Amino acid sequence: MMPTINSKIISILRFPLTFLVVVIHSRGEVTHVSDWSHLTMADVCSLAKVFLSDGVAQIAVPTFFFISGYLFFYQLEKLDLSTYKRKLKSRFHTLFVPFVLWNLLCIPLTMLVFYGESLGGTSLPTKAVDYWNNIPWGHIFWDYTSHHAEYPNLLGMPLLLNGPVLGTFWYVRDLILIVLLSPVFYWFLKRTGKYGAMLLLLLLCFRVWPYMTLRVQCLYFVLGGYWSMNKHNLYIENKVLRKLNYLLTVGLLLFLTAVGSYEHFWGFQLITLYALSGMATAFCLAHKLLQHRPDFRFPKILNDSSFFVYALHIEFSLPLAFFVVKAVFKHLPADLLLFQYLLVPVVIYAISVGAYWLMQKLAPGFLRLLTGNR
């Protein structure tokens, strides 16, 4: 059994991390601050977007990867063929089936949104038909979209970014791939120990990675596996190291906000270090909360619906939420732009949870397939 405290930390972070993923995608446009001595409300709103969506929220996906690796390798004394097959069978239901279903479901959902936009007069009536006619069916599960990151790594190597038709599911795709490759990394970590883990950590921080579909972020999964194999707690136990990590997180976050996060060369290079530090901070804060309130839990539906919200929000809930918020605040003064930005992810999440609740009532069997029995 996993130590209760680590299990509770993972459970308590599921909802806030999913909410941060929604915050990333509800960012909208930002303008770079040109005069720090005379900040306008538009500048303040842009800084808030960079601070939250491009800063704080960037810990979400790395933490999910790390937790997945931590759970996959937990109490794994040896990864023989039978154990590997058992884990693949489990991940087939929790990862592969939802991955296929959601990418297929994404297409009619996207068309539905386009039809809605055409009725609202915000897009051409033919947009949905054009979308259908131009779908590259052979690429929808792999590289429907493909482009380079805005900047190369420090060695000048270009970084390939691509994803399936449901763009956010690049994470699930890479999780499936890294699970398939788990025996390689298990053998590597068993043979090299902390030195191998340090090497992988450096490769991650400097983004030194082959030019391939599987992104370097998968190494968070491997590092999570190393942490689990060596029976470390998720939180930092040493008080001095914990406080130093807090300072590092805050310092990096302020720097990223000041330079525009990953839209600036050095922001892009340092955001991985921030994600590692911020992830450790999140684990420590969750641990601290549980020390003060051992029985603290978010409402059950928020935890249970996390994967569903992650899957649904980008192609359906997000455009619907933007439409609703803009309709309610049709002539929003500049002073309230920040309020609109803060409201949008809440509305996105509410729509997604509402859809989850409806599916619980109307199609519970299909919902279990979509969520991998989570």
Short mmCIF file of C-alpha atoms in Angstrom, two decimals:
data_model
loop_
_atom_site.label_atom_id
_atom_site.label_comp_id
_atom_site.label_asym_id
_atom_site.label_seq_id
_atom_site.Cartn_x
_atom_site.Cartn_y
_atom_site.Cartn_z
CA MET A 1 0.00 0.00 0.00
CA MET A 2 1.13 3.53 -0.77
CA PRO A 3 1.74 5.66 2.34
CA THR A 4 -1.54 7.41 3.11
CA ILE A 5 -0.04 10.89 2.94
CA ASN A 6 1.26 10.44 -0.62
CA SER A 7 -2.05 8.98 -1.74
CA LYS A 8 -3.90 11.93 -0.20
CA ILE A 9 -1.53 14.43 -1.84
CA ILE A 10 -2.22 12.91 -5.27
CA SER A 11 -5.96 12.89 -4.62
CA ILE A 12 -6.08 16.46 -3.37
CA LEU A 13 -4.13 17.82 -6.35
CA ARG A 14 -6.25 16.19 -9.08
CA PHE A 15 -8.88 18.92 -9.27
CA PRO A 16 -6.63 22.02 -8.89
CA LEU A 17 -4.16 20.70 -11.49
CA THR A 18 -7.01 20.05 -13.96
CA PHE A 19 -8.31 23.54 -13.30
CA LEU A 20 -4.84 24.92 -14.07
CA VAL A 21 -4.91 23.10 -17.43
CA VAL A 22 -8.17 24.94 -18.16
CA VAL A 23 -6.53 28.21 -17.08
CA ILE A 24 -3.71 27.63 -19.61
CA HIS A 25 -6.18 27.36 -22.47
CA SER A 26 -8.39 30.28 -21.42
CA ARG A 27 -5.52 32.77 -21.66
CA GLY A 28 -6.57 34.58 -24.84
CA GLU A 29 -4.46 37.34 -26.32
CA VAL A 30 -1.82 39.24 -24.37
CA THR A 31 0.06 42.46 -25.10
CA HIS A 32 3.61 42.92 -23.87
CA VAL A 33 4.09 45.72 -21.36
CA SER A 34 6.04 48.57 -22.95
CA ASP A 35 6.06 51.07 -20.07
CA TRP A 36 6.28 49.62 -16.57
CA SER A 37 6.01 53.06 -14.98
CA HIS A 38 2.55 53.71 -16.47
CA LEU A 39 0.59 50.47 -16.43
CA THR A 40 -2.83 50.52 -18.07
CA MET A 41 -5.66 48.12 -17.17
CA ALA A 42 -4.89 46.25 -20.40
CA ASP A 43 -1.28 45.86 -19.17
CA VAL A 44 -2.47 44.60 -15.79
CA CYS A 45 -4.77 42.08 -17.47
CA SER A 46 -1.94 40.86 -19.72
CA LEU A 47 0.42 40.51 -16.75
CA ALA A 48 -2.24 38.51 -14.90
CA LYS A 49 -2.60 36.20 -17.91
CA VAL A 50 1.16 35.67 -18.13
CA PHE A 51 1.43 35.17 -14.36
CA LEU A 52 -1.40 32.63 -14.14
CA SER A 53 -1.75 30.92 -17.55
CA ASP A 54 1.88 31.12 -18.70
CA GLY A 55 3.37 30.87 -15.22
CA VAL A 56 1.54 29.25 -12.31
CA ALA A 57 -0.46 26.87 -14.51
CA GLN A 58 2.60 25.51 -16.32
CA ILE A 59 3.23 23.07 -13.47
CA ALA A 60 0.03 21.14 -14.25
CA VAL A 61 1.03 18.81 -17.11
CA PRO A 62 4.54 18.06 -15.72
CA THR A 63 2.98 17.17 -12.36
CA PHE A 64 0.46 14.85 -14.01
CA PHE A 65 3.33 13.14 -15.88
CA PHE A 66 5.35 12.83 -12.66
CA ILE A 67 2.40 11.38 -10.72
CA SER A 68 1.67 8.90 -13.53
CA GLY A 69 5.28 7.66 -13.40
CA TYR A 70 5.20 7.57 -9.60
CA LEU A 71 2.09 5.37 -9.63
CA PHE A 72 3.26 3.17 -12.52
CA PHE A 73 6.54 2.22 -10.82
CA TYR A 74 5.21 2.13 -7.25
CA GLN A 75 6.36 -1.01 -5.38
CA LEU A 76 7.70 -2.45 -8.64
CA GLU A 77 10.41 -4.86 -7.53
CA LYS A 78 10.94 -6.17 -11.07
CA LEU A 79 9.38 -5.45 -14.44
CA ASP A 80 9.16 -8.92 -15.92
CA LEU A 81 6.99 -9.89 -18.88
CA SER A 82 3.93 -10.84 -16.81
CA THR A 83 4.03 -7.58 -14.84
CA TYR A 84 4.53 -5.58 -18.02
CA LYS A 85 1.56 -7.30 -19.71
CA ARG A 86 -0.61 -6.71 -16.63
CA LYS A 87 0.22 -3.01 -16.60
CA LEU A 88 -0.36 -2.70 -20.35
CA LYS A 89 -3.76 -4.35 -19.97
CA SER A 90 -4.70 -1.85 -17.27
CA ARG A 91 -3.46 1.15 -19.32
CA PHE A 92 -5.32 -0.14 -22.38
CA HIS A 93 -8.57 0.66 -20.58
CA THR A 94 -7.45 3.81 -18.77
CA LEU A 95 -5.47 5.41 -21.62
CA PHE A 96 -5.84 3.80 -25.05
CA VAL A 97 -9.63 3.39 -25.19
CA PRO A 98 -10.34 6.98 -23.99
CA PHE A 99 -7.62 8.27 -26.36
CA VAL A 100 -9.31 6.72 -29.41
CA LEU A 101 -12.86 7.62 -28.36
CA TRP A 102 -12.13 11.25 -27.49
CA ASN A 103 -10.19 11.90 -30.69
CA LEU A 104 -13.08 10.51 -32.71
CA LEU A 105 -15.64 12.40 -30.62
CA CYS A 106 -13.65 15.61 -31.04
CA ILE A 107 -14.57 15.82 -34.74
CA PRO A 108 -18.39 16.06 -34.37
CA LEU A 109 -17.94 18.32 -31.32
CA THR A 110 -15.78 20.68 -33.36
CA MET A 111 -18.33 20.68 -36.19
CA LEU A 112 -21.09 21.40 -33.67
CA VAL A 113 -19.14 24.41 -32.39
CA PHE A 114 -18.60 25.65 -35.97
CA TYR A 115 -22.34 25.34 -36.70
CA GLY A 116 -23.08 27.25 -33.52
CA GLU A 117 -20.62 29.98 -34.47
CA SER A 118 -22.21 30.26 -37.93
CA LEU A 119 -25.65 30.67 -36.36
CA GLY A 120 -24.21 33.34 -34.09
CA GLY A 121 -22.68 35.12 -37.08
CA THR A 122 -19.08 34.75 -35.89
CA SER A 123 -17.97 32.34 -38.65
CA LEU A 124 -18.89 31.36 -42.22
CA PRO A 125 -21.79 28.87 -42.65
CA THR A 126 -19.47 26.61 -44.67
CA LYS A 127 -16.80 26.35 -41.97
CA ALA A 128 -18.04 23.04 -40.57
CA VAL A 129 -18.29 21.44 -44.03
CA ASP A 130 -14.82 22.72 -44.99
CA TYR A 131 -13.43 21.32 -41.74
CA TRP A 132 -14.91 17.86 -42.50
CA ASN A 133 -13.70 17.85 -46.10
CA ASN A 134 -10.12 18.70 -45.08
CA ILE A 135 -9.60 16.23 -42.24
CA PRO A 136 -6.36 14.24 -42.81
CA TRP A 137 -7.80 10.98 -41.46
CA GLY A 138 -4.48 9.18 -41.46
CA HIS A 139 -3.07 11.69 -38.96
CA ILE A 140 -5.89 12.27 -36.47
CA PHE A 141 -4.35 10.04 -33.77
CA TRP A 142 -0.76 11.14 -34.23
CA ASP A 143 0.22 14.40 -35.90
CA TYR A 144 -2.94 16.20 -37.01
CA THR A 145 -1.10 19.40 -36.08
CA SER A 146 2.67 19.81 -36.37
CA HIS A 147 5.00 22.76 -35.85
CA HIS A 148 8.24 23.77 -34.15
CA ALA A 149 8.43 25.36 -30.73
CA GLU A 150 8.95 29.12 -30.90
CA TYR A 151 12.58 28.74 -29.80
CA PRO A 152 15.15 25.91 -30.08
CA ASN A 153 16.96 24.64 -27.00
CA LEU A 154 20.24 26.17 -25.84
CA LEU A 155 22.15 23.96 -28.27
CA GLY A 156 20.12 25.24 -31.20
CA MET A 157 18.17 21.98 -31.66
CA PRO A 158 14.61 22.55 -32.96
CA LEU A 159 11.83 21.09 -30.86
CA LEU A 160 8.98 19.34 -32.64
CA LEU A 161 5.47 19.96 -31.30
CA ASN A 162 2.63 17.96 -32.77
CA GLY A 163 -0.57 16.42 -31.56
CA PRO A 164 -3.67 14.43 -32.50
CA VAL A 165 -6.90 16.04 -33.65
CA LEU A 166 -7.82 16.66 -30.01
CA GLY A 167 -4.79 18.83 -29.38
CA THR A 168 -4.58 18.47 -25.60
CA PHE A 169 -4.36 14.69 -25.98
CA TRP A 170 -0.71 14.87 -27.03
CA TYR A 171 -0.25 14.22 -23.30
CA VAL A 172 -2.26 10.98 -23.42
CA ARG A 173 -0.54 9.93 -26.65
CA ASP A 174 2.90 10.44 -25.09
CA LEU A 175 1.80 8.72 -21.89
CA ILE A 176 0.82 5.66 -23.93
CA LEU A 177 4.18 5.70 -25.72
CA ILE A 178 6.23 6.10 -22.56
CA VAL A 179 4.31 3.26 -20.88
CA LEU A 180 5.18 1.05 -23.88
CA LEU A 181 8.84 2.05 -23.43
CA SER A 182 8.78 1.63 -19.64
CA PRO A 183 10.98 -1.53 -19.59
CA VAL A 184 13.80 0.46 -21.27
CA PHE A 185 13.68 3.23 -18.69
CA TYR A 186 13.21 0.76 -15.83
CA TRP A 187 16.35 -1.13 -16.90
CA PHE A 188 18.24 2.16 -17.32
CA LEU A 189 17.31 3.44 -13.85
CA LYS A 190 18.07 0.08 -12.22
CA ARG A 191 21.52 0.03 -13.81
CA THR A 192 22.47 3.69 -13.34
CA GLY A 193 20.53 4.75 -10.23
CA LYS A 194 20.80 8.37 -9.18
CA TYR A 195 23.43 9.12 -11.83
CA GLY A 196 21.04 8.05 -14.59
CA ALA A 197 18.25 10.07 -13.00
CA MET A 198 20.54 13.12 -12.87
CA LEU A 199 21.37 12.67 -16.55
CA LEU A 200 17.68 12.50 -17.47
CA LEU A 201 17.02 15.56 -15.31
CA LEU A 202 19.70 17.52 -17.19
CA LEU A 203 18.34 16.37 -20.55
CA LEU A 204 14.91 17.57 -19.47
CA CYS A 205 16.09 20.94 -18.17
CA PHE A 206 18.15 21.63 -21.30
CA ARG A 207 15.55 20.02 -23.58
CA VAL A 208 18.09 17.80 -25.27
CA TRP A 209 15.88 15.30 -27.04
CA PRO A 210 15.71 13.51 -30.41
CA TYR A 211 13.63 15.12 -33.13
CA MET A 212 10.59 12.90 -32.62
CA THR A 213 6.90 12.87 -31.80
CA LEU A 214 7.42 11.79 -28.20
CA ARG A 215 8.18 15.04 -26.41
CA VAL A 216 10.89 15.59 -23.82
CA GLN A 217 8.17 16.17 -21.18
CA CYS A 218 7.81 12.37 -20.97
CA LEU A 219 10.94 12.44 -18.80
CA TYR A 220 8.80 13.83 -15.96
CA PHE A 221 7.13 10.39 -16.02
CA VAL A 222 10.50 8.62 -15.82
CA LEU A 223 11.69 10.85 -12.99
CA GLY A 224 8.44 10.17 -11.16
CA GLY A 225 9.18 6.48 -11.62
CA TYR A 226 12.67 6.91 -10.17
CA TRP A 227 11.23 8.78 -7.17
CA SER A 228 8.75 5.97 -6.57
CA MET A 229 11.27 3.14 -7.06
CA ASN A 230 13.42 4.70 -4.36
CA LYS A 231 10.46 5.05 -2.00
CA HIS A 232 10.71 8.84 -1.63
CA ASN A 233 7.76 10.85 -0.37
CA LEU A 234 6.29 13.34 -2.81
CA TYR A 235 6.88 16.33 -0.54
CA ILE A 236 10.26 17.77 0.55
CA GLU A 237 10.89 16.61 4.10
CA ASN A 238 13.90 18.84 4.86
CA LYS A 239 12.66 22.21 6.13
CA VAL A 240 15.60 24.25 4.75
CA LEU A 241 15.40 22.65 1.30
CA ARG A 242 11.64 23.19 1.28
CA LYS A 243 12.01 26.91 1.97
CA LEU A 244 14.78 27.27 -0.60
CA ASN A 245 12.53 25.61 -3.16
CA TYR A 246 9.72 28.03 -2.30
CA LEU A 247 12.09 30.94 -2.96
CA LEU A 248 13.24 29.40 -6.25
CA THR A 249 9.63 28.91 -7.39
CA VAL A 250 8.62 32.47 -6.55
CA GLY A 251 11.78 33.94 -8.09
CA LEU A 252 11.39 32.03 -11.35
CA LEU A 253 7.67 32.83 -11.51
CA LEU A 254 8.32 36.56 -11.14
CA PHE A 255 11.06 36.41 -13.80
CA LEU A 256 8.80 34.53 -16.21
CA THR A 257 6.04 37.08 -15.66
CA ALA A 258 8.38 40.01 -16.24
CA VAL A 259 9.78 38.67 -19.54
CA GLY A 260 6.57 37.20 -20.95
CA SER A 261 7.16 33.56 -19.99
CA TYR A 262 7.76 31.15 -22.90
CA GLU A 263 7.32 33.94 -25.47
CA HIS A 264 10.78 35.18 -24.46
CA PHE A 265 13.93 33.16 -25.24
CA TRP A 266 15.15 32.87 -21.64
CA GLY A 267 11.63 32.40 -20.35
CA PHE A 268 11.29 29.44 -22.70
CA GLN A 269 14.62 27.97 -21.55
CA LEU A 270 13.87 28.36 -17.83
CA ILE A 271 10.24 27.27 -17.75
CA THR A 272 11.22 23.60 -17.30
CA LEU A 273 13.25 24.45 -14.18
CA TYR A 274 10.25 26.45 -12.94
CA ALA A 275 7.92 23.50 -13.62
CA LEU A 276 10.14 21.17 -11.55
CA SER A 277 10.39 23.65 -8.69
CA GLY A 278 6.69 24.52 -8.89
CA MET A 279 5.72 20.86 -8.89
CA ALA A 280 7.70 20.29 -5.70
CA THR A 281 6.06 23.38 -4.21
CA ALA A 282 2.60 22.03 -5.08
CA PHE A 283 3.36 18.72 -3.36
CA CYS A 284 4.65 20.55 -0.28
CA LEU A 285 1.65 22.89 -0.08
CA ALA A 286 -0.74 19.95 -0.39
CA HIS A 287 1.16 18.18 2.38
CA LYS A 288 1.00 21.28 4.58
CA LEU A 289 -2.74 21.59 4.01
CA LEU A 290 -3.23 17.96 4.98
CA GLN A 291 -1.18 18.47 8.14
CA HIS A 292 -3.56 21.23 9.25
CA ARG A 293 -6.73 19.63 7.86
CA PRO A 294 -6.19 15.86 7.53
CA ASP A 295 -9.75 15.23 6.32
CA PHE A 296 -9.82 17.96 3.68
CA ARG A 297 -11.37 16.86 0.38
CA PHE A 298 -12.69 18.68 -2.64
CA PRO A 299 -16.27 17.75 -3.59
CA LYS A 300 -16.29 14.22 -5.02
CA ILE A 301 -17.65 15.25 -8.41
CA LEU A 302 -14.71 17.63 -8.96
CA ASN A 303 -12.20 14.82 -8.46
CA ASP A 304 -14.19 12.20 -10.35
CA SER A 305 -14.77 14.48 -13.35
CA SER A 306 -11.16 15.67 -13.73
CA PHE A 307 -10.24 13.54 -16.75
CA PHE A 308 -13.60 14.23 -18.42
CA VAL A 309 -13.12 17.98 -17.94
CA TYR A 310 -9.60 17.79 -19.35
CA ALA A 311 -10.89 15.92 -22.41
CA LEU A 312 -14.00 18.02 -23.09
CA HIS A 313 -12.94 21.55 -22.29
CA ILE A 314 -10.75 22.58 -25.22
CA GLU A 315 -13.06 21.84 -28.19
CA PHE A 316 -16.48 22.31 -26.57
CA SER A 317 -16.62 24.00 -23.16
CA LEU A 318 -14.04 26.68 -23.96
CA PRO A 319 -15.72 28.18 -27.07
CA LEU A 320 -19.12 27.91 -25.37
CA ALA A 321 -17.81 29.67 -22.26
CA PHE A 322 -16.24 32.47 -24.31
CA PHE A 323 -19.56 32.91 -26.13
CA VAL A 324 -21.54 33.04 -22.86
CA VAL A 325 -19.16 35.43 -21.11
CA LYS A 326 -18.92 37.75 -24.11
CA ALA A 327 -22.71 37.73 -24.48
CA VAL A 328 -23.20 38.65 -20.82
CA PHE A 329 -20.44 41.31 -20.90
CA LYS A 330 -21.10 42.58 -24.41
CA HIS A 331 -19.75 46.07 -23.83
CA LEU A 332 -17.23 45.35 -21.12
CA PRO A 333 -15.18 48.38 -20.02
CA ALA A 334 -11.40 47.96 -19.92
CA ASP A 335 -11.47 48.04 -16.12
CA LEU A 336 -13.31 44.70 -16.08
CA LEU A 337 -11.19 42.80 -18.63
CA LEU A 338 -9.30 41.14 -15.79
CA PHE A 339 -12.59 39.98 -14.25
CA GLN A 340 -13.60 38.45 -17.58
CA TYR A 341 -10.29 36.56 -17.84
CA LEU A 342 -10.70 35.18 -14.29
CA LEU A 343 -14.33 34.22 -14.93
CA VAL A 344 -13.83 32.30 -18.17
CA PRO A 345 -12.03 29.22 -16.71
CA VAL A 346 -14.68 28.98 -13.97
CA VAL A 347 -17.44 28.96 -16.61
CA ILE A 348 -15.50 26.41 -18.72
CA TYR A 349 -15.16 24.13 -15.71
CA ALA A 350 -18.83 24.55 -14.74
CA ILE A 351 -19.99 23.63 -18.26
CA SER A 352 -17.71 20.58 -18.31
CA VAL A 353 -18.80 19.34 -14.87
CA GLY A 354 -22.42 19.90 -15.88
CA ALA A 355 -21.88 17.73 -18.96
CA TYR A 356 -20.25 15.07 -16.77
CA TRP A 357 -23.21 15.09 -14.38
CA LEU A 358 -25.65 14.71 -17.29
CA MET A 359 -23.70 11.77 -18.69
CA GLN A 360 -23.72 10.13 -15.26
CA LYS A 361 -27.50 10.25 -15.42
CA LEU A 362 -28.08 9.48 -19.11
CA ALA A 363 -25.14 7.35 -20.33
CA PRO A 364 -23.10 6.01 -17.39
CA GLY A 365 -21.70 3.08 -19.39
CA PHE A 366 -20.36 5.29 -22.17
CA LEU A 367 -19.01 7.72 -19.56
CA ARG A 368 -17.00 4.89 -17.99
CA LEU A 369 -15.45 4.14 -21.39
CA LEU A 370 -14.66 7.82 -21.97
CA THR A 371 -12.96 8.17 -18.59
CA GLY A 372 -11.21 4.79 -18.49
CA ASN A 373 -13.32 3.73 -15.46
CA ARG A 374 -11.81 6.54 -13.42
#
